[in-house]
Amino acid sequence: MNKPLLSLLLLLVVTVSFSQTFDVETIKNAGDNDKRINLVILGDGYTASELTDFETDAANFVSAIFGQSPFSEYSDYFNVHIIKVISNESGANHPGTATDEGSYNVPVSTVDNYFGSTYDGFGSHRLLYAPNYSLIISVLADNFPEYDQALILVNSPYYGGSGGEFPVTSTGTSANEIAIHEIGHSLVDLKDEYYPGDYYAEEGINMTQETDPSLVKWTNWIGSNGVDIYQYCTTGSCASWYRPHQTCKMRYLGYPFCAVCKEGIIEKIHDLVSPVDSFSPTNLSIETSTFPVSFNVSLINPSTNTLETIWTLNGSTHSTNVDIISILEADVNNGLNSLSVAITDNTSLQRIDSHETIHVTTVTWSIDNTTLGITDITAEENQFSISLYPNPTNNAFYVKFDSFNSSNVRLELTSMDGKQVLSTRLESGITNTINLNQQAAGLYIANIYSDSVLLARKKVIKK
Ligand SMILES: [Zn+2]
């Protein structure tokens, strides 16, 4: 167990860079690159004859990260590619100038590697970093410009690494654990759960100065999975900062991510990629004009499938939790019909903030039906994120949503006897207040629609 490394504020080194094209290989392929999060690993300090070592080291990292929750559950959302960067010499630089050299006993070396990776960054021996930032950018641009997250793997057996936009790790002790911890920083913006110093202390997914359990961002997790509000330390400036867990990977290598960090990672995955891999028919391929017509979505399923689907035809629920449906002539009206499917992830690993936020992806088909049969089908994919909180509530609840288009979103509240008690239009990007003063205590169903598409159905409890 090692203490993770200090994050490194990368200095932009101005150099005149020329770059090269290297072999690029996909070592984990879950699907189309434009439908996946693309992790790209660049080697440094690997000579031409050591490229097979690089492939092995990169493969080890892939098994390590996708063996850990929540990357294991969401493995199919990621592709991994390697850029086989060739260095003139093997290994990393070690000037031996750090103030804490004595405790490490690593030989001094000068190495002509590609990105200039070196130990002793900012006076700290284990701070291994790649100073030639502009060269990393240009190698990525020339070899794999569509990367979502890049990582530098340095061919050196000694402990070390750093964070920043491009995490760096050696191949030494705890290398994979360092890399996963640093990806927590750079991909998801998780904070350290050991005190990182005043400069890096700030509000984040897993770091706060809020001490009220009902207001803290991880309020929904308090009391489960070891989550509480833990002080970083008892004296000094770190005493005013709090973390959600005592042994998260963002504090100690070798431990799992805590529930709050897992939730943040999944939230980021949903921000970056839609669970809809493909759907048919598309606008471009109207294959059939005779009934029955088949509609389907191909989804990127988490390893335990927590995705839920609701199909709506002309405002009524058609079916749920199926990927394919068949529409009969008797199902549709003459003229324009609207068929849609809304997909949400109901994983128990998410209890967002103090809110119940749901990401919803919809695919909507407009079906133009005449007595001669279907004349036209058009399809459109859309994404929404909706928060409804607090729940249970006393006199009001709040709904916030964002969508990529300016569709008309409406909330309808129905009591348990099936009576609609409230219908209101929601504005995008602001907090909408739904007043329950006129309603009796009890259970209600809130249906949220985009035009006639049912996006979400939530139980709301008035106390
Ligand atoms: Zn954590």
CSV table of C-alpha atoms and ligand atoms in Angstrom, one decimal:
chain,number,residue,atom,x,y,z
A,1,MET,CA,0.0,0.0,0.0
A,2,ASN,CA,1.5,3.3,-1.1
A,3,LYS,CA,0.3,6.8,-0.7
A,4,PRO,CA,-0.8,8.1,-4.1
A,5,LEU,CA,1.3,10.7,-5.8
A,6,LEU,CA,0.8,14.4,-5.7
A,7,SER,CA,-1.0,15.7,-8.7
A,8,LEU,CA,1.3,17.6,-11.0
A,9,LEU,CA,0.5,21.0,-12.3
A,10,LEU,CA,1.9,20.6,-15.8
A,11,LEU,CA,4.0,23.4,-17.1
A,12,LEU,CA,3.6,24.1,-20.7
A,13,VAL,CA,7.0,23.8,-22.1
A,14,VAL,CA,7.4,25.8,-25.3
A,15,THR,CA,9.3,23.7,-27.7
A,16,VAL,CA,9.4,23.4,-31.5
A,17,SER,CA,7.9,20.0,-31.9
A,18,PHE,CA,7.9,17.8,-34.9
A,19,SER,CA,6.2,14.5,-34.5
A,20,GLN,CA,6.1,11.1,-36.1
A,21,THR,CA,3.5,8.6,-37.0
A,22,PHE,CA,3.7,5.4,-35.0
A,23,ASP,CA,2.0,2.0,-35.2
A,24,VAL,CA,-1.4,2.3,-33.5
A,25,GLU,CA,-3.1,-0.9,-32.2
A,26,THR,CA,-6.5,-1.4,-30.6
A,27,ILE,CA,-6.0,-3.7,-27.6
A,28,LYS,CA,-9.6,-3.5,-26.3
A,29,ASN,CA,-12.4,-3.2,-28.8
A,30,ALA,CA,-15.9,-2.9,-27.5
A,31,GLY,CA,-17.4,-1.2,-30.6
A,32,ASP,CA,-17.2,1.8,-32.8
A,33,ASN,CA,-14.8,4.5,-31.6
A,34,ASP,CA,-17.4,7.2,-32.0
A,35,LYS,CA,-19.7,5.3,-29.6
A,36,ARG,CA,-17.1,4.6,-27.0
A,37,ILE,CA,-14.7,6.3,-24.5
A,38,ASN,CA,-11.3,5.9,-26.1
A,39,LEU,CA,-8.4,5.4,-23.7
A,40,VAL,CA,-5.1,5.8,-25.5
A,41,ILE,CA,-1.8,4.6,-24.0
A,42,LEU,CA,1.5,6.1,-25.2
A,43,GLY,CA,4.8,4.4,-24.3
A,44,ASP,CA,7.9,6.3,-23.3
A,45,GLY,CA,11.4,4.8,-22.8
A,46,TYR,CA,10.6,1.7,-24.9
A,47,THR,CA,13.2,1.1,-27.7
A,48,ALA,CA,12.1,-0.5,-31.0
A,49,SER,CA,13.2,-3.9,-29.6
A,50,GLU,CA,11.1,-3.4,-26.4
A,51,LEU,CA,7.7,-2.7,-28.1
A,52,THR,CA,6.5,-6.2,-27.2
A,53,ASP,CA,7.2,-5.3,-23.5
A,54,PHE,CA,5.1,-2.2,-24.1
A,55,GLU,CA,2.2,-4.3,-25.4
A,56,THR,CA,2.4,-6.6,-22.4
A,57,ASP,CA,2.6,-3.6,-19.9
A,58,ALA,CA,-0.4,-2.0,-21.6
A,59,ALA,CA,-2.4,-5.2,-21.6
A,60,ASN,CA,-1.7,-5.6,-17.8
A,61,PHE,CA,-3.0,-2.2,-17.2
A,62,VAL,CA,-6.2,-3.0,-19.2
A,63,SER,CA,-6.8,-6.1,-17.1
A,64,ALA,CA,-6.2,-4.2,-13.9
A,65,ILE,CA,-8.6,-1.2,-14.6
A,66,PHE,CA,-11.4,-3.3,-16.1
A,67,GLY,CA,-11.1,-5.8,-13.2
A,68,GLN,CA,-12.2,-3.0,-10.8
A,69,SER,CA,-15.6,-1.5,-10.2
A,70,PRO,CA,-17.2,0.5,-11.8
A,71,PHE,CA,-14.9,0.0,-14.8
A,72,SER,CA,-15.7,-3.7,-14.7
A,73,GLU,CA,-19.5,-3.1,-15.0
A,74,TYR,CA,-19.0,-0.5,-17.7
A,75,SER,CA,-16.2,-2.2,-19.6
A,76,ASP,CA,-18.2,-2.2,-22.9
A,77,TYR,CA,-18.3,1.6,-22.9
A,78,PHE,CA,-14.5,1.7,-23.4
A,79,ASN,CA,-12.0,1.0,-26.2
A,80,VAL,CA,-8.3,1.0,-25.5
A,81,HIS,CA,-5.6,1.8,-28.1
A,82,ILE,CA,-1.9,1.9,-27.9
A,83,ILE,CA,0.5,4.2,-29.7
A,84,LYS,CA,3.8,2.4,-30.1
A,85,VAL,CA,6.1,5.4,-29.6
A,86,ILE,CA,9.8,4.4,-30.1
A,87,SER,CA,12.5,5.9,-27.9
A,88,ASN,CA,16.2,6.0,-28.7
A,89,GLU,CA,17.1,4.7,-25.3
A,90,SER,CA,15.3,2.6,-22.7
A,91,GLY,CA,14.0,3.9,-19.4
A,92,ALA,CA,13.4,7.2,-17.6
A,93,ASN,CA,15.7,10.1,-16.6
A,94,HIS,CA,16.7,10.3,-13.0
A,95,PRO,CA,18.7,13.4,-12.2
A,96,GLY,CA,18.9,12.5,-8.4
A,97,THR,CA,18.2,16.1,-7.4
A,98,ALA,CA,15.1,15.6,-5.3
A,99,THR,CA,15.1,16.5,-1.6
A,100,ASP,CA,13.9,13.0,-0.6
A,101,GLU,CA,16.4,10.9,-2.7
A,102,GLY,CA,17.8,9.0,0.3
A,103,SER,CA,14.7,7.0,1.0
A,104,TYR,CA,14.5,5.6,-2.6
A,105,ASN,CA,17.9,4.4,-3.6
A,106,VAL,CA,17.4,4.7,-7.4
A,107,PRO,CA,20.4,5.1,-9.6
A,108,VAL,CA,21.0,8.4,-11.4
A,109,SER,CA,20.5,8.1,-15.1
A,110,THR,CA,20.3,10.2,-18.3
A,111,VAL,CA,18.1,8.6,-20.9
A,112,ASP,CA,17.2,9.8,-24.5
A,113,ASN,CA,13.6,8.8,-24.3
A,114,TYR,CA,10.9,10.3,-26.5
A,115,PHE,CA,8.8,12.5,-24.2
A,116,GLY,CA,11.7,13.3,-21.8
A,117,SER,CA,10.0,11.4,-18.9
A,118,THR,CA,11.9,12.0,-15.7
A,119,TYR,CA,11.8,11.4,-11.9
A,120,ASP,CA,12.4,14.1,-9.3
A,121,GLY,CA,9.7,16.4,-10.7
A,122,PHE,CA,9.3,19.6,-8.5
A,123,GLY,CA,11.8,18.3,-6.0
A,124,SER,CA,10.0,15.1,-5.2
A,125,HIS,CA,11.7,11.8,-6.3
A,126,ARG,CA,8.6,9.7,-7.0
A,127,LEU,CA,7.1,12.5,-9.1
A,128,LEU,CA,7.7,10.9,-12.5
A,129,TYR,CA,6.4,13.2,-15.3
A,130,ALA,CA,6.7,13.8,-19.0
A,131,PRO,CA,7.8,17.5,-19.4
A,132,ASN,CA,7.4,17.7,-23.2
A,133,TYR,CA,3.7,18.4,-23.1
A,134,SER,CA,3.4,19.9,-26.6
A,135,LEU,CA,5.1,16.7,-28.1
A,136,ILE,CA,2.4,14.5,-26.4
A,137,ILE,CA,-0.3,16.7,-27.9
A,138,SER,CA,1.2,16.5,-31.4
A,139,VAL,CA,1.8,12.7,-31.2
A,140,LEU,CA,-1.9,12.3,-30.2
A,141,ALA,CA,-3.0,14.6,-33.0
A,142,ASP,CA,-0.9,12.7,-35.6
A,143,ASN,CA,-1.8,9.2,-34.4
A,144,PHE,CA,-5.2,9.2,-32.5
A,145,PRO,CA,-6.8,12.6,-32.4
A,146,GLU,CA,-10.2,11.3,-31.2
A,147,TYR,CA,-8.8,10.2,-27.8
A,148,ASP,CA,-10.9,10.9,-24.7
A,149,GLN,CA,-8.1,10.1,-22.2
A,150,ALA,CA,-4.4,9.5,-22.8
A,151,LEU,CA,-2.0,7.9,-20.4
A,152,ILE,CA,1.8,7.7,-20.6
A,153,LEU,CA,3.4,4.4,-19.6
A,154,VAL,CA,7.1,4.8,-18.8
A,155,ASN,CA,9.4,1.8,-19.1
A,156,SER,CA,11.1,2.0,-15.7
A,157,PRO,CA,10.9,-0.5,-12.8
A,158,TYR,CA,11.0,2.2,-10.1
A,159,TYR,CA,7.9,3.5,-8.3
A,160,GLY,CA,6.6,6.8,-9.6
A,161,GLY,CA,3.9,8.7,-11.5
A,162,SER,CA,1.9,11.9,-11.7
A,163,GLY,CA,-1.5,13.3,-12.6
A,164,GLY,CA,-2.6,16.2,-14.8
A,165,GLU,CA,-4.1,16.1,-18.2
A,166,PHE,CA,-2.0,13.1,-19.2
A,167,PRO,CA,-1.3,10.8,-16.2
A,168,VAL,CA,2.1,9.2,-16.1
A,169,THR,CA,3.1,6.0,-14.5
A,170,SER,CA,6.2,3.8,-14.4
A,171,THR,CA,5.9,0.0,-14.8
A,172,GLY,CA,7.3,-0.4,-11.3
A,173,THR,CA,5.5,-1.3,-8.0
A,174,SER,CA,1.8,-0.3,-8.0
A,175,ALA,CA,2.0,1.0,-11.5
A,176,ASN,CA,-1.5,0.0,-12.5
A,177,GLU,CA,-2.9,1.3,-9.2
A,178,ILE,CA,-1.2,4.7,-9.7
A,179,ALA,CA,-2.6,4.8,-13.3
A,180,ILE,CA,-6.2,4.0,-12.2
A,181,HIS,CA,-6.0,6.6,-9.3
A,182,GLU,CA,-4.6,9.2,-11.7
A,183,ILE,CA,-7.4,8.5,-14.3
A,184,GLY,CA,-9.8,9.1,-11.4
A,185,HIS,CA,-8.4,12.6,-11.4
A,186,SER,CA,-8.0,13.4,-15.1
A,187,LEU,CA,-11.0,11.7,-16.6
A,188,VAL,CA,-13.6,12.2,-13.7
A,189,ASP,CA,-12.1,15.1,-11.7
A,190,LEU,CA,-12.1,13.1,-8.5
A,191,LYS,CA,-10.1,14.8,-5.7
A,192,ASP,CA,-7.5,13.1,-3.5
A,193,GLU,CA,-9.0,11.7,-0.3
A,194,TYR,CA,-5.6,12.2,1.5
A,195,TYR,CA,-4.9,15.9,2.0
A,196,PRO,CA,-3.4,17.1,-1.2
A,197,GLY,CA,-2.2,20.5,0.2
A,198,ASP,CA,-4.0,23.8,0.3
A,199,TYR,CA,-3.3,24.6,-3.3
A,200,TYR,CA,-5.3,21.5,-4.5
A,201,ALA,CA,-8.1,21.6,-1.8
A,202,GLU,CA,-11.4,22.5,-3.5
A,203,GLU,CA,-15.0,21.4,-3.7
A,204,GLY,CA,-15.4,18.3,-5.8
A,205,ILE,CA,-17.3,15.1,-6.2
A,206,ASN,CA,-15.6,13.6,-3.1
A,207,MET,CA,-14.2,16.6,-1.2
A,208,THR,CA,-16.2,19.3,0.6
A,209,GLN,CA,-16.4,21.8,3.4
A,210,GLU,CA,-20.1,21.0,4.0
A,211,THR,CA,-20.6,19.2,7.3
A,212,ASP,CA,-24.4,19.1,7.4
A,213,PRO,CA,-25.3,15.4,6.5
A,214,SER,CA,-28.6,16.6,4.8
A,215,LEU,CA,-26.8,19.1,2.6
A,216,VAL,CA,-23.5,17.3,1.8
A,217,LYS,CA,-23.3,16.1,-1.9
A,218,TRP,CA,-23.1,12.5,-0.9
A,219,THR,CA,-26.1,12.7,1.5
A,220,ASN,CA,-27.8,9.8,-0.2
A,221,TRP,CA,-24.9,7.5,0.7
A,222,ILE,CA,-24.4,8.4,4.3
A,223,GLY,CA,-24.6,5.3,6.5
A,224,SER,CA,-24.1,2.8,3.6
A,225,ASN,CA,-20.9,1.3,2.2
A,226,GLY,CA,-18.8,3.1,4.9
A,227,VAL,CA,-19.7,6.5,3.7
A,228,ASP,CA,-19.9,9.4,6.1
A,229,ILE,CA,-18.4,12.9,6.5
A,230,TYR,CA,-14.7,12.4,7.5
A,231,GLN,CA,-12.4,15.2,8.4
A,232,TYR,CA,-9.1,15.2,6.5
A,233,CYS,CA,-7.2,16.0,9.7
A,234,THR,CA,-7.9,17.6,13.1
A,235,THR,CA,-5.6,20.6,13.0
A,236,GLY,CA,-4.5,23.2,10.4
A,237,SER,CA,-6.1,24.1,7.1
A,238,CYS,CA,-6.9,20.5,6.3
A,239,ALA,CA,-9.2,20.4,9.3
A,240,SER,CA,-11.9,22.3,7.3
A,241,TRP,CA,-12.1,19.7,4.5
A,242,TYR,CA,-14.0,16.4,4.5
A,243,ARG,CA,-14.0,13.2,2.4
A,244,PRO,CA,-16.7,10.5,2.1
A,245,HIS,CA,-14.7,7.4,3.0
A,246,GLN,CA,-11.7,6.3,5.0
A,247,THR,CA,-10.1,3.9,2.5
A,248,CYS,CA,-11.1,4.9,-1.0
A,249,LYS,CA,-8.6,4.4,-3.9
A,250,MET,CA,-8.4,8.2,-4.1
A,251,ARG,CA,-6.7,7.9,-0.6
A,252,TYR,CA,-4.8,4.6,-0.6
A,253,LEU,CA,-3.7,2.5,-3.6
A,254,GLY,CA,-4.8,-1.1,-3.4
A,255,TYR,CA,-8.4,-0.3,-2.2
A,256,PRO,CA,-11.6,0.0,-4.3
A,257,PHE,CA,-13.1,3.3,-5.2
A,258,CYS,CA,-15.6,4.4,-2.6
A,259,ALA,CA,-19.4,4.5,-3.5
A,260,VAL,CA,-19.3,8.2,-4.0
A,261,CYS,CA,-16.3,8.0,-6.4
A,262,LYS,CA,-17.9,5.1,-8.3
A,263,GLU,CA,-21.0,7.1,-8.8
A,264,GLY,CA,-19.0,10.0,-10.1
A,265,ILE,CA,-17.2,7.7,-12.6
A,266,ILE,CA,-20.5,6.3,-13.9
A,267,GLU,CA,-22.0,9.8,-14.2
A,268,LYS,CA,-18.9,10.7,-16.3
A,269,ILE,CA,-19.4,7.6,-18.5
A,270,HIS,CA,-23.0,8.6,-19.2
A,271,ASP,CA,-21.9,12.2,-19.9
A,272,LEU,CA,-19.4,11.0,-22.5
A,273,VAL,CA,-21.4,8.2,-24.3
A,274,SER,CA,-25.0,7.3,-25.0
A,275,PRO,CA,-26.1,3.8,-24.1
A,276,VAL,CA,-27.6,3.5,-27.6
A,277,ASP,CA,-25.0,1.8,-29.9
A,278,SER,CA,-27.3,1.9,-32.9
A,279,PHE,CA,-30.9,1.8,-33.9
A,280,SER,CA,-33.0,1.0,-36.9
A,281,PRO,CA,-34.6,1.9,-39.1
A,282,THR,CA,-32.6,5.1,-39.5
A,283,ASN,CA,-33.6,8.0,-41.8
A,284,LEU,CA,-31.4,6.7,-44.5
A,285,SER,CA,-32.6,3.1,-44.6
A,286,ILE,CA,-36.4,2.9,-44.9
A,287,GLU,CA,-36.4,-0.7,-45.8
A,288,THR,CA,-40.0,-1.5,-45.5
A,289,SER,CA,-43.4,0.0,-46.2
A,290,THR,CA,-45.5,-3.0,-45.3
A,291,PHE,CA,-46.6,-4.1,-41.9
A,292,PRO,CA,-45.5,-5.4,-39.5
A,293,VAL,CA,-42.6,-3.0,-39.2
A,294,SER,CA,-39.8,-3.8,-36.8
A,295,PHE,CA,-38.0,-1.2,-34.7
A,296,ASN,CA,-35.0,-1.9,-32.6
A,297,VAL,CA,-32.2,-0.3,-30.5
A,298,SER,CA,-28.9,-2.0,-29.9
A,299,LEU,CA,-27.8,-1.0,-26.4
A,300,ILE,CA,-24.4,-0.9,-24.7
A,301,ASN,CA,-25.3,-3.0,-21.6
A,302,PRO,CA,-23.4,-2.8,-18.3
A,303,SER,CA,-22.2,-6.3,-17.2
A,304,THR,CA,-25.3,-6.7,-15.1
A,305,ASN,CA,-27.8,-5.1,-17.3
A,306,THR,CA,-29.3,-2.2,-15.4
A,307,LEU,CA,-30.6,-0.4,-18.5
A,308,GLU,CA,-34.4,0.0,-18.7
A,309,THR,CA,-36.4,0.8,-21.9
A,310,ILE,CA,-39.9,2.3,-22.2
A,311,TRP,CA,-41.4,2.3,-25.7
A,312,THR,CA,-44.2,4.9,-26.3
A,313,LEU,CA,-46.5,5.0,-29.3
A,314,ASN,CA,-48.6,8.1,-29.8
A,315,GLY,CA,-48.4,9.0,-26.1
A,316,SER,CA,-49.2,5.5,-24.7
A,317,THR,CA,-46.8,3.0,-23.3
A,318,HIS,CA,-46.4,0.2,-25.8
A,319,SER,CA,-43.9,-2.1,-24.1
A,320,THR,CA,-41.0,-2.0,-21.6
A,321,ASN,CA,-37.5,-3.6,-21.3
A,322,VAL,CA,-37.3,-5.0,-24.8
A,323,ASP,CA,-34.8,-4.0,-27.5
A,324,ILE,CA,-37.1,-4.7,-30.5
A,325,ILE,CA,-40.8,-4.2,-31.1
A,326,SER,CA,-43.1,-4.9,-34.0
A,327,ILE,CA,-45.7,-2.4,-35.1
A,328,LEU,CA,-48.8,-3.7,-36.7
A,329,GLU,CA,-51.1,-1.8,-39.1
A,330,ALA,CA,-53.8,-1.8,-36.4
A,331,ASP,CA,-51.4,0.0,-34.0
A,332,VAL,CA,-51.0,3.2,-36.0
A,333,ASN,CA,-53.3,6.0,-37.1
A,334,ASN,CA,-53.6,7.5,-40.5
A,335,GLY,CA,-51.2,10.4,-40.8
A,336,LEU,CA,-48.3,11.1,-38.6
A,337,ASN,CA,-47.5,8.7,-35.7
A,338,SER,CA,-44.8,9.1,-33.1
A,339,LEU,CA,-42.9,6.0,-31.7
A,340,SER,CA,-40.2,6.4,-29.2
A,341,VAL,CA,-38.0,4.5,-26.8
A,342,ALA,CA,-36.5,6.1,-23.7
A,343,ILE,CA,-33.5,4.4,-22.1
A,344,THR,CA,-32.3,5.0,-18.5
A,345,ASP,CA,-29.7,3.3,-16.3
A,346,ASN,CA,-31.2,2.2,-13.0
A,347,THR,CA,-27.9,1.0,-11.5
A,348,SER,CA,-27.8,0.8,-7.7
A,349,LEU,CA,-24.3,2.3,-7.9
A,350,GLN,CA,-25.9,5.7,-8.5
A,351,ARG,CA,-27.6,7.9,-6.0
A,352,ILE,CA,-26.6,11.3,-7.5
A,353,ASP,CA,-25.9,14.1,-5.1
A,354,SER,CA,-28.9,14.9,-3.0
A,355,HIS,CA,-30.8,14.5,-6.1
A,356,GLU,CA,-32.2,11.6,-8.1
A,357,THR,CA,-30.7,12.4,-11.4
A,358,ILE,CA,-31.4,10.2,-14.4
A,359,HIS,CA,-29.8,10.3,-17.8
A,360,VAL,CA,-32.4,9.6,-20.4
A,361,THR,CA,-31.6,8.8,-24.0
A,362,THR,CA,-34.5,8.7,-26.5
A,363,VAL,CA,-34.9,7.6,-30.0
A,364,THR,CA,-38.0,8.9,-31.7
A,365,TRP,CA,-39.4,7.8,-35.0
A,366,SER,CA,-42.0,9.7,-37.0
A,367,ILE,CA,-44.1,7.3,-39.0
A,368,ASP,CA,-46.1,8.8,-41.8
A,369,ASN,CA,-48.9,6.4,-42.5
A,370,THR,CA,-51.4,6.6,-45.4
A,371,THR,CA,-54.0,4.2,-46.7
A,372,LEU,CA,-51.3,3.1,-49.1
A,373,GLY,CA,-48.9,2.1,-46.3
A,374,ILE,CA,-46.0,3.9,-44.7
A,375,THR,CA,-44.6,6.7,-46.8
A,376,ASP,CA,-41.9,7.9,-44.6
A,377,ILE,CA,-40.0,7.2,-41.4
A,378,THR,CA,-37.6,9.6,-39.7
A,379,ALA,CA,-35.6,9.0,-36.6
A,380,GLU,CA,-33.9,11.2,-34.1
A,381,GLU,CA,-31.7,10.5,-31.0
A,382,ASN,CA,-31.8,12.9,-28.0
A,383,GLN,CA,-30.3,13.0,-24.5
A,384,PHE,CA,-31.8,14.4,-21.3
A,385,SER,CA,-30.7,14.6,-17.8
A,386,ILE,CA,-33.3,15.1,-15.1
A,387,SER,CA,-33.1,15.7,-11.4
A,388,LEU,CA,-36.1,15.4,-9.1
A,389,TYR,CA,-35.5,16.3,-5.4
A,390,PRO,CA,-36.1,16.2,-2.5
A,391,ASN,CA,-38.1,13.0,-2.3
A,392,PRO,CA,-39.9,12.4,0.0
A,393,THR,CA,-40.9,16.1,0.4
A,394,ASN,CA,-43.2,18.3,2.5
A,395,ASN,CA,-44.7,21.0,0.3
A,396,ALA,CA,-42.7,21.2,-2.9
A,397,PHE,CA,-40.2,19.4,-5.0
A,398,TYR,CA,-37.8,20.7,-7.6
A,399,VAL,CA,-37.1,19.4,-11.1
A,400,LYS,CA,-34.1,20.4,-13.2
A,401,PHE,CA,-33.4,19.0,-16.7
A,402,ASP,CA,-31.1,19.6,-19.6
A,403,SER,CA,-31.6,18.5,-23.1
A,404,PHE,CA,-29.8,18.9,-26.4
A,405,ASN,CA,-32.8,20.4,-28.1
A,406,SER,CA,-35.5,22.8,-27.2
A,407,SER,CA,-38.3,20.2,-27.0
A,408,ASN,CA,-41.4,20.8,-25.0
A,409,VAL,CA,-41.0,19.0,-21.6
A,410,ARG,CA,-44.0,18.5,-19.4
A,411,LEU,CA,-44.5,17.0,-15.9
A,412,GLU,CA,-47.8,15.3,-15.0
A,413,LEU,CA,-48.6,14.3,-11.5
A,414,THR,CA,-51.1,11.5,-10.9
A,415,SER,CA,-52.5,10.3,-7.6
A,416,MET,CA,-52.7,6.6,-6.8
A,417,ASP,CA,-56.4,6.5,-7.9
A,418,GLY,CA,-55.3,7.4,-11.4
A,419,LYS,CA,-56.4,11.1,-11.2
A,420,GLN,CA,-54.2,13.7,-12.8
A,421,VAL,CA,-53.7,16.3,-10.1
A,422,LEU,CA,-51.2,18.6,-11.9
A,423,SER,CA,-49.7,19.2,-15.3
A,424,THR,CA,-47.0,21.8,-15.9
A,425,ARG,CA,-44.5,22.7,-18.5
A,426,LEU,CA,-40.8,22.5,-17.4
A,427,GLU,CA,-38.1,25.0,-18.5
A,428,SER,CA,-34.7,23.6,-19.5
A,429,GLY,CA,-31.6,24.6,-17.6
A,430,ILE,CA,-33.4,26.1,-14.5
A,431,THR,CA,-34.8,24.7,-11.3
A,432,ASN,CA,-38.6,24.3,-11.7
A,433,THR,CA,-40.6,24.3,-8.5
A,434,ILE,CA,-43.6,22.0,-8.2
A,435,ASN,CA,-45.8,23.1,-5.4
A,436,LEU,CA,-47.7,20.4,-3.6
A,437,ASN,CA,-49.5,22.7,-1.1
A,438,GLN,CA,-52.9,21.7,-2.5
A,439,GLN,CA,-52.2,18.0,-2.5
A,440,ALA,CA,-53.0,15.5,0.3
A,441,ALA,CA,-50.1,13.5,1.8
A,442,GLY,CA,-49.4,10.2,0.1
A,443,LEU,CA,-47.9,8.6,-3.0
A,444,TYR,CA,-47.9,10.2,-6.4
A,445,ILE,CA,-46.6,9.3,-9.8
A,446,ALA,CA,-44.7,12.0,-11.7
A,447,ASN,CA,-44.6,11.3,-15.5
A,448,ILE,CA,-42.2,13.5,-17.4
A,449,TYR,CA,-42.8,13.8,-21.2
A,450,SER,CA,-41.0,15.4,-24.0
A,451,ASP,CA,-43.8,16.1,-26.4
A,452,SER,CA,-45.7,12.8,-26.3
A,453,VAL,CA,-42.6,10.7,-25.3
A,454,LEU,CA,-42.6,9.4,-21.8
A,455,LEU,CA,-39.0,10.1,-20.6
A,456,ALA,CA,-39.3,9.0,-17.0
A,457,ARG,CA,-41.8,7.8,-14.4
A,458,LYS,CA,-40.9,8.5,-10.7
A,459,LYS,CA,-42.7,7.9,-7.5
A,460,VAL,CA,-43.1,11.1,-5.4
A,461,ILE,CA,-44.0,10.9,-1.7
A,462,LYS,CA,-45.6,13.9,0.1
A,463,LYS,CA,-45.1,13.6,3.8
B,1,ZN,ZN,-13.8,8.1,-3.0
